mmCIF file of C-alpha atoms in Angstrom:
data_model
loop_
_atom_site.group_PDB
_atom_site.id
_atom_site.type_symbol
_atom_site.label_atom_id
_atom_site.label_comp_id
_atom_site.label_asym_id
_atom_site.label_seq_id
_atom_site.Cartn_x
_atom_site.Cartn_y
_atom_site.Cartn_z
ATOM 1 C CA UNK A 9 94.518 -65.811 53.863
ATOM 2 C CA UNK A 10 91.061 -64.820 55.043
ATOM 3 C CA UNK A 11 92.582 -63.342 58.172
ATOM 4 C CA UNK A 12 94.112 -60.657 55.963
ATOM 5 C CA UNK A 13 90.776 -59.186 54.849
ATOM 6 C CA UNK A 14 91.157 -56.070 56.964
ATOM 7 C CA UNK A 15 94.774 -55.844 55.863
ATOM 8 C CA UNK A 16 93.733 -55.898 52.189
ATOM 9 C CA UNK A 17 91.180 -53.152 52.719
ATOM 10 C CA UNK A 18 92.476 -51.386 55.770
ATOM 11 C CA UNK A 19 90.506 -51.284 59.025
ATOM 12 C CA UNK A 20 88.928 -47.941 58.258
ATOM 13 C CA UNK A 21 87.507 -49.098 54.868
ATOM 14 C CA UNK A 22 86.136 -52.324 56.375
ATOM 15 C CA UNK A 23 84.581 -50.415 59.279
ATOM 16 C CA UNK A 24 83.036 -47.922 56.811
ATOM 17 C CA UNK A 25 81.487 -50.803 54.863
ATOM 18 C CA UNK A 26 80.018 -52.354 58.061
ATOM 19 C CA UNK A 27 78.664 -48.928 59.087
ATOM 20 C CA UNK A 28 76.969 -48.392 55.685
ATOM 21 C CA UNK A 29 75.348 -51.815 55.870
ATOM 22 C CA UNK A 30 73.985 -51.075 59.370
ATOM 23 C CA UNK A 31 72.801 -47.647 58.261
ATOM 24 C CA UNK A 32 70.923 -49.139 55.325
ATOM 25 C CA UNK A 33 69.103 -51.547 57.648
ATOM 26 C CA UNK A 34 68.460 -48.882 60.274
ATOM 27 C CA UNK A 35 66.866 -46.401 57.852
ATOM 28 C CA UNK A 36 64.463 -49.007 56.445
ATOM 29 C CA UNK A 37 60.966 -48.445 57.780
ATOM 30 C CA UNK A 38 59.510 -50.676 60.446
ATOM 31 C CA UNK A 39 58.078 -53.849 59.006
ATOM 32 C CA UNK A 40 60.231 -53.403 55.866
ATOM 33 C CA UNK A 41 63.744 -53.968 57.177
ATOM 34 C CA UNK A 42 64.625 -56.578 54.583
ATOM 35 C CA UNK A 43 62.729 -55.107 51.643
ATOM 36 C CA UNK A 44 63.832 -51.577 52.558
ATOM 37 C CA UNK A 45 67.553 -52.368 52.804
ATOM 38 C CA UNK A 46 68.176 -55.429 50.675
ATOM 39 C CA UNK A 47 68.977 -53.602 47.449
ATOM 40 C CA UNK A 48 71.356 -51.095 49.126
ATOM 41 C CA UNK A 49 73.105 -53.857 51.063
ATOM 42 C CA UNK A 50 73.411 -55.971 47.890
ATOM 43 C CA UNK A 51 75.072 -53.029 46.137
ATOM 44 C CA UNK A 52 77.395 -52.406 49.074
ATOM 45 C CA UNK A 53 78.330 -56.115 49.126
ATOM 46 C CA UNK A 54 79.020 -56.072 45.361
ATOM 47 C CA UNK A 55 81.338 -53.109 45.746
ATOM 48 C CA UNK A 56 83.064 -54.725 48.678
ATOM 49 C CA UNK A 57 83.471 -57.989 46.777
ATOM 50 C CA UNK A 58 85.049 -56.101 43.896
ATOM 51 C CA UNK A 59 87.515 -54.284 46.201
ATOM 52 C CA UNK A 60 88.506 -57.396 48.039
ATOM 53 C CA UNK A 61 88.948 -59.348 44.806
ATOM 54 C CA UNK A 62 91.057 -56.554 43.239
ATOM 55 C CA UNK A 63 93.332 -56.376 46.264
ATOM 56 C CA UNK A 64 93.621 -60.135 46.589
ATOM 57 C CA UNK A 65 94.610 -60.471 42.964
ATOM 58 C CA UNK A 66 97.073 -57.592 43.332
ATOM 59 C CA UNK A 67 98.677 -59.290 46.359
ATOM 60 C CA UNK A 68 99.012 -62.523 44.326
ATOM 61 C CA UNK A 69 100.623 -60.625 41.430
ATOM 62 C CA UNK A 70 103.048 -58.892 43.795
ATOM 63 C CA UNK A 71 103.966 -62.258 45.403
ATOM 64 C CA UNK A 72 104.567 -63.801 41.944
ATOM 65 C CA UNK A 73 106.701 -60.845 40.839
ATOM 66 C CA UNK A 74 108.764 -61.046 44.013
ATOM 67 C CA UNK A 75 109.460 -64.733 43.325
ATOM 68 C CA UNK A 76 111.262 -63.866 40.088
ATOM 69 C CA UNK A 77 114.395 -61.750 40.232
ATOM 70 C CA UNK A 78 114.811 -59.067 37.522
ATOM 71 C CA UNK A 79 116.543 -60.213 34.393
ATOM 72 C CA UNK A 80 120.289 -59.693 34.230
ATOM 73 C CA UNK A 81 121.111 -56.752 32.011
ATOM 74 C CA UNK A 82 123.570 -57.021 29.193
ATOM 75 C CA UNK A 83 126.297 -54.435 29.628
ATOM 76 C CA UNK A 84 128.030 -54.842 26.317
ATOM 77 C CA UNK A 85 126.044 -52.054 24.703
ATOM 78 C CA UNK A 86 124.493 -54.318 22.066
ATOM 79 C CA UNK A 87 120.732 -54.761 21.675
ATOM 80 C CA UNK A 88 119.402 -58.232 22.121
ATOM 81 C CA UNK A 89 118.042 -59.695 18.890
ATOM 82 C CA UNK A 90 115.513 -62.392 18.522
#
């Protein structure tokens, strides 16, 4: 769920991202706020998108794995043959 974004990243990581975006805009020279920060912000957004996607997929994998109990082991000492 979208409400879990901070949970996927952790509040500190999300806050760090927001701070870096604001810093990129703030260091851009007057009259060039967009041109002076757009590339840096695009790169930051790309990295954030990658992190969020990785963590979202990992959460989905973990949920799928949890839905399937481990296979029962065979205790007769014989290897399973196909």
